Short mmCIF file of C-alpha atoms in Angstrom, two decimals:
data_model
loop_
_atom_site.label_atom_id
_atom_site.label_comp_id
_atom_site.label_asym_id
_atom_site.label_seq_id
_atom_site.Cartn_x
_atom_site.Cartn_y
_atom_site.Cartn_z
CA MET A 509 -106.57 30.18 24.91
CA ILE A 510 -108.16 33.06 26.84
CA LYS A 511 -107.86 32.81 30.63
CA ILE A 512 -109.88 34.96 33.03
CA LEU A 513 -109.77 34.99 36.83
CA HIS A 514 -112.64 36.44 38.84
CA THR A 515 -112.06 37.41 42.48
CA ALA A 516 -113.60 39.82 45.01
CA ASP A 517 -113.90 40.65 48.71
CA ILE A 518 -110.21 40.27 49.47
CA HIS A 519 -110.33 42.96 52.19
CA LEU A 520 -106.60 43.58 52.40
CA ASP A 521 -105.57 44.89 55.84
CA SER A 522 -108.78 43.68 57.43
CA PRO A 523 -108.33 43.89 61.26
CA PHE A 524 -109.29 40.24 62.02
CA SER A 525 -110.75 41.39 65.34
CA LEU A 526 -111.87 37.86 66.28
CA CYS A 527 -108.26 36.81 67.02
CA ASP A 528 -105.89 38.08 69.68
CA VAL A 529 -103.38 40.78 68.68
CA ARG A 530 -100.61 38.35 67.74
CA LYS A 531 -102.79 36.06 65.68
CA ALA A 532 -104.65 39.00 64.10
CA ALA A 533 -101.30 40.36 62.88
CA ALA A 534 -100.42 36.90 61.54
CA ARG A 535 -103.75 36.67 59.68
CA LYS A 536 -103.24 40.11 58.09
CA THR A 537 -99.83 38.98 56.86
CA GLU A 538 -101.28 35.69 55.61
CA LEU A 539 -104.01 37.54 53.71
CA ARG A 540 -101.39 39.57 51.87
CA GLY A 541 -99.59 36.30 51.23
CA THR A 542 -102.73 34.75 49.81
CA PHE A 543 -103.12 37.72 47.47
CA THR A 544 -99.52 37.39 46.25
CA SER A 545 -100.01 33.62 45.81
CA MET A 546 -103.02 34.34 43.60
CA MET A 547 -100.99 36.85 41.61
CA MET A 548 -98.16 34.34 41.18
CA TYR A 549 -100.68 31.81 39.87
CA VAL A 550 -101.98 34.43 37.41
CA ARG A 551 -98.44 35.02 36.12
CA THR A 552 -97.27 31.43 35.95
CA GLU A 553 -100.47 30.26 34.25
CA GLY A 554 -100.47 33.20 31.83
CA TYR A 555 -103.86 34.73 32.60
CA ASN A 556 -105.08 37.43 30.23
CA LEU A 557 -107.63 39.17 32.44
CA VAL A 558 -108.29 39.46 36.17
CA ILE A 559 -111.57 40.93 37.40
CA ILE A 560 -111.76 42.19 40.99
CA SER A 561 -115.43 42.83 41.80
CA GLY A 562 -115.02 45.14 44.77
CA ASP A 563 -113.59 45.25 48.29
CA LEU A 564 -109.99 44.66 47.32
CA PHE A 565 -109.18 46.81 50.36
CA ASP A 566 -110.70 47.61 53.72
CA THR A 567 -110.36 51.35 53.17
CA GLY A 568 -110.17 52.39 56.81
CA TYR A 569 -107.25 50.05 57.46
CA ALA A 570 -105.29 50.02 54.18
CA THR A 571 -101.61 50.79 54.78
CA THR A 572 -99.06 52.32 52.43
CA ASP A 573 -97.06 49.09 52.50
CA THR A 574 -100.06 47.10 51.31
CA LEU A 575 -100.87 49.62 48.58
CA ASN A 576 -97.31 49.44 47.31
CA LEU A 577 -97.40 45.64 47.42
CA VAL A 578 -100.57 45.58 45.29
CA VAL A 579 -99.10 47.98 42.72
CA ASP A 580 -95.88 45.92 42.54
CA GLU A 581 -97.88 42.74 41.93
CA PHE A 582 -99.80 44.38 39.08
CA LEU A 583 -96.52 45.57 37.58
CA LYS A 584 -95.05 42.06 37.57
CA TRP A 585 -97.49 40.88 34.88
CA PRO A 586 -97.93 43.73 32.37
CA ASN A 587 -99.45 41.39 29.76
CA CYS A 588 -102.50 40.90 31.96
CA LYS A 589 -105.38 43.37 32.28
CA PHE A 590 -106.65 43.98 35.83
CA VAL A 591 -110.17 45.40 36.05
CA ILE A 592 -111.45 46.67 39.40
CA ALA A 593 -115.02 47.62 40.33
CA PRO A 594 -114.77 49.40 43.74
CA GLY A 595 -117.23 48.11 46.35
CA ASN A 596 -118.80 49.33 49.57
CA HIS A 597 -115.64 48.71 51.65
CA ASP A 598 -113.31 50.42 49.16
CA PRO A 599 -115.53 53.01 47.43
CA LEU A 600 -113.97 55.44 45.00
CA THR A 601 -113.80 58.62 47.10
CA ASP A 602 -111.19 61.33 47.57
CA LYS A 603 -109.77 59.29 50.47
CA SER A 604 -109.93 55.99 48.62
CA PRO A 605 -106.84 53.76 48.38
CA TYR A 606 -107.26 54.09 44.61
CA LYS A 607 -106.42 57.79 44.92
CA LYS A 608 -103.34 57.35 47.11
CA VAL A 609 -101.01 55.60 44.64
CA GLN A 610 -100.42 55.57 40.91
CA PHE A 611 -101.69 52.34 39.42
CA PRO A 612 -99.94 50.95 36.31
CA ASP A 613 -101.38 51.21 32.82
CA ASN A 614 -102.62 47.60 32.85
CA VAL A 615 -105.02 48.38 35.73
CA TYR A 616 -108.51 49.62 34.82
CA ILE A 617 -110.67 51.01 37.63
CA PHE A 618 -114.34 51.88 37.16
CA SER A 619 -115.05 55.37 38.45
CA SER A 620 -118.72 56.04 37.65
CA GLU A 621 -121.83 54.97 39.54
CA ASP A 622 -123.37 54.26 36.15
CA ILE A 623 -122.35 51.50 33.75
CA THR A 624 -119.24 52.14 31.68
CA LYS A 625 -116.97 49.72 29.86
CA PHE A 626 -113.38 48.85 29.08
CA SER A 627 -112.83 47.32 25.65
CA PHE A 628 -110.01 44.86 25.07
CA ASP A 629 -110.05 44.27 21.34
CA ASP A 630 -106.93 42.09 21.47
CA LEU A 631 -108.85 39.65 23.66
CA GLY A 632 -112.25 40.13 22.04
CA ILE A 633 -113.69 41.04 25.43
CA ASP A 634 -115.67 44.01 26.75
CA VAL A 635 -115.87 44.43 30.52
CA TYR A 636 -118.68 46.58 31.87
CA GLY A 637 -119.11 47.75 35.42
CA TRP A 638 -119.69 50.51 37.93
CA ALA A 639 -118.12 51.83 41.12
CA PHE A 640 -119.40 52.45 44.60
CA THR A 641 -118.62 56.10 45.30
CA ASP A 642 -119.86 55.79 48.88
CA SER A 643 -120.30 52.93 51.33
CA VAL A 644 -123.95 52.78 50.30
CA LYS A 645 -125.43 52.37 46.83
CA THR A 646 -129.21 51.91 46.76
CA THR A 647 -129.61 52.22 42.98
CA ASN A 648 -129.06 49.57 40.33
CA PRO A 649 -127.50 50.87 37.07
CA LEU A 650 -129.03 47.99 35.10
CA ARG A 651 -132.44 49.59 35.55
CA LYS A 652 -131.51 52.65 33.50
CA GLY A 653 -132.05 50.89 30.20
CA LYS A 654 -130.79 47.94 28.21
CA ILE A 655 -127.17 48.10 27.10
CA LYS A 656 -126.26 47.44 23.49
CA LEU A 657 -123.62 44.73 23.59
CA ASP A 658 -121.25 43.69 20.82
CA PRO A 659 -122.32 40.17 19.76
CA ASN A 660 -118.85 39.49 18.38
CA LYS A 661 -117.26 39.92 21.79
CA TYR A 662 -117.44 38.12 25.09
CA ASN A 663 -119.33 40.54 27.34
CA ILE A 664 -118.65 40.56 31.08
CA LEU A 665 -120.24 42.62 33.84
CA ALA A 666 -118.10 43.26 36.94
CA ALA A 667 -120.58 44.12 39.67
CA HIS A 668 -120.35 44.60 43.41
CA ALA A 669 -124.00 44.00 44.21
CA GLU A 670 -126.51 42.06 46.29
CA ILE A 671 -128.95 39.74 44.56
CA THR A 672 -132.29 40.47 46.16
CA TYR A 673 -135.89 41.20 45.24
CA GLY A 674 -136.11 43.83 47.96
CA GLU A 675 -134.27 46.97 48.87
CA SER A 676 -130.58 46.99 49.73
CA ASP A 677 -127.82 49.45 50.59
CA TYR A 678 -125.47 47.42 48.40
CA CYS A 679 -126.78 47.82 44.87
CA PRO A 680 -129.85 45.54 44.73
CA VAL A 681 -130.00 43.34 41.62
CA THR A 682 -132.49 40.60 40.79
CA GLU A 683 -131.67 37.34 39.03
CA ASN A 684 -134.21 38.23 36.34
CA GLU A 685 -132.32 41.46 35.65
CA LEU A 686 -129.12 39.49 35.23
CA GLY A 687 -130.84 37.10 32.85
CA MET A 688 -132.26 39.93 30.76
CA SER A 689 -129.01 41.90 30.69
CA GLY A 690 -127.50 39.97 27.80
CA PHE A 691 -124.08 39.58 29.42
CA ASP A 692 -122.25 36.34 28.86
CA TYR A 693 -120.90 36.33 32.41
CA VAL A 694 -121.62 38.48 35.47
CA ALA A 695 -118.67 38.54 37.89
CA LEU A 696 -120.23 39.40 41.23
CA GLY A 697 -118.75 40.61 44.51
CA HIS A 698 -120.14 41.32 48.00
CA ILE A 699 -121.33 37.88 49.16
CA HIS A 700 -118.42 36.03 50.76
CA GLN A 701 -119.89 32.55 50.48
CA GLY A 702 -119.40 32.10 46.75
CA GLY A 703 -118.07 29.81 44.09
CA GLU A 704 -121.27 28.36 42.61
CA ILE A 705 -121.71 29.06 38.90
CA LYS A 706 -125.36 29.66 38.01
CA LYS A 707 -127.17 30.42 34.79
CA ILE A 708 -130.35 32.31 33.99
CA GLY A 709 -131.33 32.73 30.37
CA ASN A 710 -128.07 32.86 28.44
CA THR A 711 -126.18 34.57 31.26
CA PHE A 712 -123.80 32.80 33.62
CA TYR A 713 -123.21 34.51 36.96
CA ALA A 714 -121.42 33.85 40.22
CA TYR A 715 -120.06 35.34 43.39
CA SER A 716 -116.41 34.44 43.60
CA GLY A 717 -116.53 34.52 47.38
CA CYS A 718 -113.72 35.92 49.48
CA LEU A 719 -110.07 34.97 49.10
CA GLU A 720 -109.64 34.21 52.81
CA GLY A 721 -112.34 33.65 55.40
CA ARG A 722 -112.40 36.26 58.18
CA SER A 723 -115.07 34.89 60.53
CA PHE A 724 -117.22 31.86 61.27
CA ASP A 725 -119.77 33.19 58.78
CA GLU A 726 -117.23 32.35 56.06
CA CYS A 727 -116.43 28.69 56.64
CA GLY A 728 -114.48 26.37 54.39
CA PRO A 729 -111.67 26.85 51.85
CA LYS A 730 -111.80 30.05 49.78
CA GLY A 731 -110.50 31.11 46.39
CA ALA A 732 -111.43 32.46 42.98
CA ILE A 733 -113.36 31.50 39.85
CA VAL A 734 -111.54 30.84 36.58
CA LEU A 735 -112.85 30.93 33.01
CA LYS A 736 -111.04 29.41 30.04
CA PHE A 737 -111.94 29.16 26.37
CA GLU A 738 -110.17 28.60 23.07
CA ASP A 739 -112.22 30.78 20.75
CA ILE A 740 -114.17 33.88 21.71
CA LYS A 741 -116.82 33.03 19.08
CA ASN A 742 -117.74 29.78 20.79
CA LYS A 743 -119.30 31.27 23.90
CA ASN A 744 -120.98 28.00 24.83
CA GLU A 745 -117.62 26.30 25.21
CA VAL A 746 -116.37 28.42 28.11
CA ARG A 747 -115.06 26.19 30.91
CA PHE A 748 -115.65 27.37 34.46
CA GLY A 749 -113.68 26.23 37.45
CA GLN A 750 -112.64 27.12 41.00
CA LYS A 751 -109.15 27.62 42.33
CA LYS A 752 -108.41 27.46 46.08
CA PHE A 753 -106.00 30.06 47.45
CA SER A 754 -106.82 30.40 51.17
CA LYS A 755 -104.09 29.55 53.65
CA ARG A 756 -106.51 28.91 56.51
CA ARG A 757 -110.17 27.99 56.88
CA TYR A 758 -112.88 28.66 59.43
CA GLU A 759 -114.96 25.67 60.49
CA LYS A 760 -117.73 25.16 63.06
CA TYR A 761 -119.28 21.92 64.26
CA ASP A 762 -121.87 20.77 66.79
CA VAL A 763 -120.67 17.95 69.05
CA ASP A 764 -123.31 15.89 70.87
CA VAL A 765 -122.06 14.96 74.35
CA SER A 766 -125.33 13.53 75.67
CA GLY A 767 -124.84 11.12 78.57
CA LEU A 768 -121.17 11.90 79.12
CA GLU A 769 -120.03 12.51 82.69
CA ARG A 770 -116.27 13.10 82.42
CA ILE A 771 -114.38 15.93 80.75
CA GLU A 772 -111.97 13.36 79.29
CA ASP A 773 -114.86 11.81 77.35
CA VAL A 774 -115.99 15.23 76.11
CA TYR A 775 -112.46 15.97 74.93
CA ALA A 776 -112.27 12.59 73.16
CA ARG A 777 -115.50 13.28 71.30
CA VAL A 778 -114.31 16.76 70.25
CA ARG A 779 -110.99 15.25 69.19
CA ASP A 780 -112.81 12.71 66.99
CA VAL A 781 -114.61 15.54 65.19
CA VAL A 782 -111.32 17.41 64.68
CA ILE A 783 -109.63 14.32 63.23
CA SER A 784 -112.54 13.22 61.02
CA ASN A 785 -112.78 16.70 59.48
CA LYS A 786 -109.00 16.96 59.02
CA CYS A 787 -108.72 20.12 61.09
CA GLY A 788 -105.15 21.23 61.80
CA GLU A 789 -102.90 24.28 61.88
CA ASP A 790 -104.80 25.69 58.89
CA THR A 791 -108.08 25.71 60.88
CA LEU A 792 -109.87 28.29 62.99
CA LEU A 793 -112.38 26.12 64.80
CA ARG A 794 -115.59 26.71 66.75
CA ILE A 795 -117.13 23.79 68.61
CA LYS A 796 -120.61 23.90 70.12
CA LEU A 797 -121.36 21.21 72.70
CA VAL A 798 -124.98 20.08 72.47
CA GLY A 799 -127.15 17.39 74.03
CA VAL A 800 -128.29 16.62 77.56
CA VAL A 801 -125.98 15.89 80.47
CA SER A 802 -126.36 15.31 84.19
CA PRO A 803 -127.31 18.50 86.06
CA ARG A 804 -124.33 17.79 88.36
CA PHE A 805 -121.85 17.80 85.43
CA LYS A 806 -120.42 21.29 84.86
CA ILE A 807 -118.25 21.01 81.76
CA ASP A 808 -114.94 22.81 82.26
CA THR A 809 -114.33 24.02 78.70
CA SER A 810 -111.00 25.60 79.66
CA GLN A 811 -109.47 22.13 79.58
CA ILE A 812 -110.03 21.93 75.83
CA ASN A 813 -107.90 24.38 73.84
CA SER A 814 -106.17 24.98 70.52
CA GLN A 815 -102.86 23.58 71.71
CA ASN A 816 -104.12 20.13 72.64
CA LEU A 817 -106.30 19.97 69.53
CA GLY A 818 -103.56 21.13 67.15
CA VAL A 819 -105.55 23.92 65.47
CA PHE A 820 -104.60 27.56 64.82
CA TYR A 821 -107.51 29.07 66.77
CA PHE A 822 -110.19 27.46 68.89
CA GLU A 823 -113.30 28.45 70.78
CA ILE A 824 -115.87 26.26 72.47
CA ILE A 825 -119.48 26.94 73.47
CA ASP A 826 -121.34 24.86 76.03
CA ALA A 827 -124.93 24.69 74.78
CA THR A 828 -125.85 21.49 76.61
CA SER A 829 -129.04 21.13 78.63
CA PRO A 830 -129.46 19.43 82.01
CA LEU A 831 -131.01 15.96 81.85
CA LEU A 832 -134.16 16.47 83.90
CA ASP A 833 -137.67 15.10 84.20
CA TYR A 834 -139.49 18.19 82.94
CA GLU A 835 -142.96 16.74 83.58
CA GLU A 836 -142.09 15.96 87.20
CA LEU A 837 -140.65 19.45 87.73
CA MET A 838 -143.68 21.07 86.07
CA ASN A 839 -145.97 19.37 88.60
CA ASP A 840 -143.63 19.78 91.57
CA ILE A 841 -145.32 21.99 94.21
CA SER A 842 -142.08 22.64 96.06
CA ILE A 843 -139.65 25.51 95.49
CA ARG A 844 -137.86 23.28 92.91
CA GLY A 845 -140.95 23.30 90.72
CA THR A 846 -141.52 27.02 91.21
CA PHE A 847 -137.93 27.72 90.25
CA PHE A 848 -138.23 25.53 87.14
CA ARG A 849 -141.50 27.11 86.02
CA GLU A 850 -140.00 30.60 86.37
CA LEU A 851 -137.16 29.62 84.05
CA LEU A 852 -139.25 27.64 81.56
CA PRO A 853 -140.03 30.55 79.16
CA LYS A 854 -136.31 31.28 78.88
CA LEU A 855 -135.50 27.58 78.44
CA LYS A 856 -137.84 27.60 75.43
CA SER A 857 -136.62 30.95 74.09
CA ASP A 858 -135.77 31.34 70.39
CA ASN A 859 -132.59 33.07 71.53
CA GLU A 860 -129.77 30.52 71.88
CA ASP A 861 -127.82 32.59 74.40
CA GLU A 862 -130.90 33.03 76.56
CA ARG A 863 -131.56 29.26 76.49
CA ARG A 864 -127.94 28.52 77.40
CA ILE A 865 -127.91 30.94 80.35
CA ALA A 866 -131.27 29.63 81.58
CA ALA A 867 -130.05 26.00 81.39
CA GLU A 868 -126.94 26.89 83.37
CA ALA A 869 -129.02 28.78 85.96
CA LEU A 870 -131.30 25.76 86.26
CA ARG A 871 -128.34 23.43 86.73
CA TYR A 872 -126.84 25.59 89.47
CA GLY A 873 -130.16 26.35 91.13
CA LEU A 874 -131.41 22.77 91.35
CA SER A 875 -128.05 21.60 92.60
CA ALA A 876 -128.10 24.26 95.34
CA LEU A 877 -131.68 23.38 96.32
CA GLU A 878 -130.69 19.73 96.60
CA GLY A 879 -127.70 20.65 98.75
CA ASN A 880 -125.23 19.39 96.16
CA ASP A 881 -122.13 21.00 94.78
CA ILE A 882 -121.69 21.37 91.03
CA VAL A 883 -119.09 18.79 90.14
CA ASP A 884 -116.28 19.47 87.66
CA PHE A 885 -115.18 16.02 86.55
#
């Protein structure tokens, strides 16, 4: 059986700037641990080929220790071929991590901006690909002419690229171009939300996604794509799957707190969401409070934190709106109505932050005009 693992966008030594210094350091260590866990899986399951479609490193942050760790992991499984297509975060330049250490003979790194290939006759596989040689690549090598592929081999394209029908700084490729390329599988990198195997024409393609999420734009468990088949001649019998490797996950949820008037009730509702979604120490969580509440209820979000929710990292956003009679305020000829009408364009803004600030200003302003104090329950 031939076993192939496709990964990308690992970003070793990424700074994890969202977290505080202590947790950022922990996340960097965990990311290296996730990489070594993946490599252990490759060894124990006897994988023949690993394709890394770009951004193995964050070039500006890659340390010598991490480079040595990567080389050591490649050395531990000499029977496996590791093919790397440098991406926009680890382009092949004179200062590239790929130039700072000697990689073992079982590691194959694309070095040209144009398409080249590595042939593995013992596996019956040809792997084609290109390298970013700068952080920007506006050209698509597939547009330079059709490639003559060996029909007796399984043909793979390792490509750090963005699927788009417009321009891009990250190697723009269209789905039609993938379908017309003739490759059996296109192993893509660059988009961190991956994992879905798609097909156009006779070509399967997928973004593997990142190995570990690094922000709330990369929610959910992360991992790699695996391909397995018994006979290279039976290309239609390739089995695709996904393998989770991430140690932590980012998640974000909206929590409707309409009608609540006590912080204890808000906490209980947030807690219900945490429990129902099985969030725990593996979770970096963002909660957005939504709905309408009394204008006298100022939610003290500092009373809800990661410790009492049992998650690794937590942040909360109050995006609630004051429960008001807008029609009455619109027709109010007093200073209350004038104040409301001045804020109304911002209350209806397309910008969420602007709406939130305007709602808070309205809550404070109306309370002051009514001679009331904002109450923290």
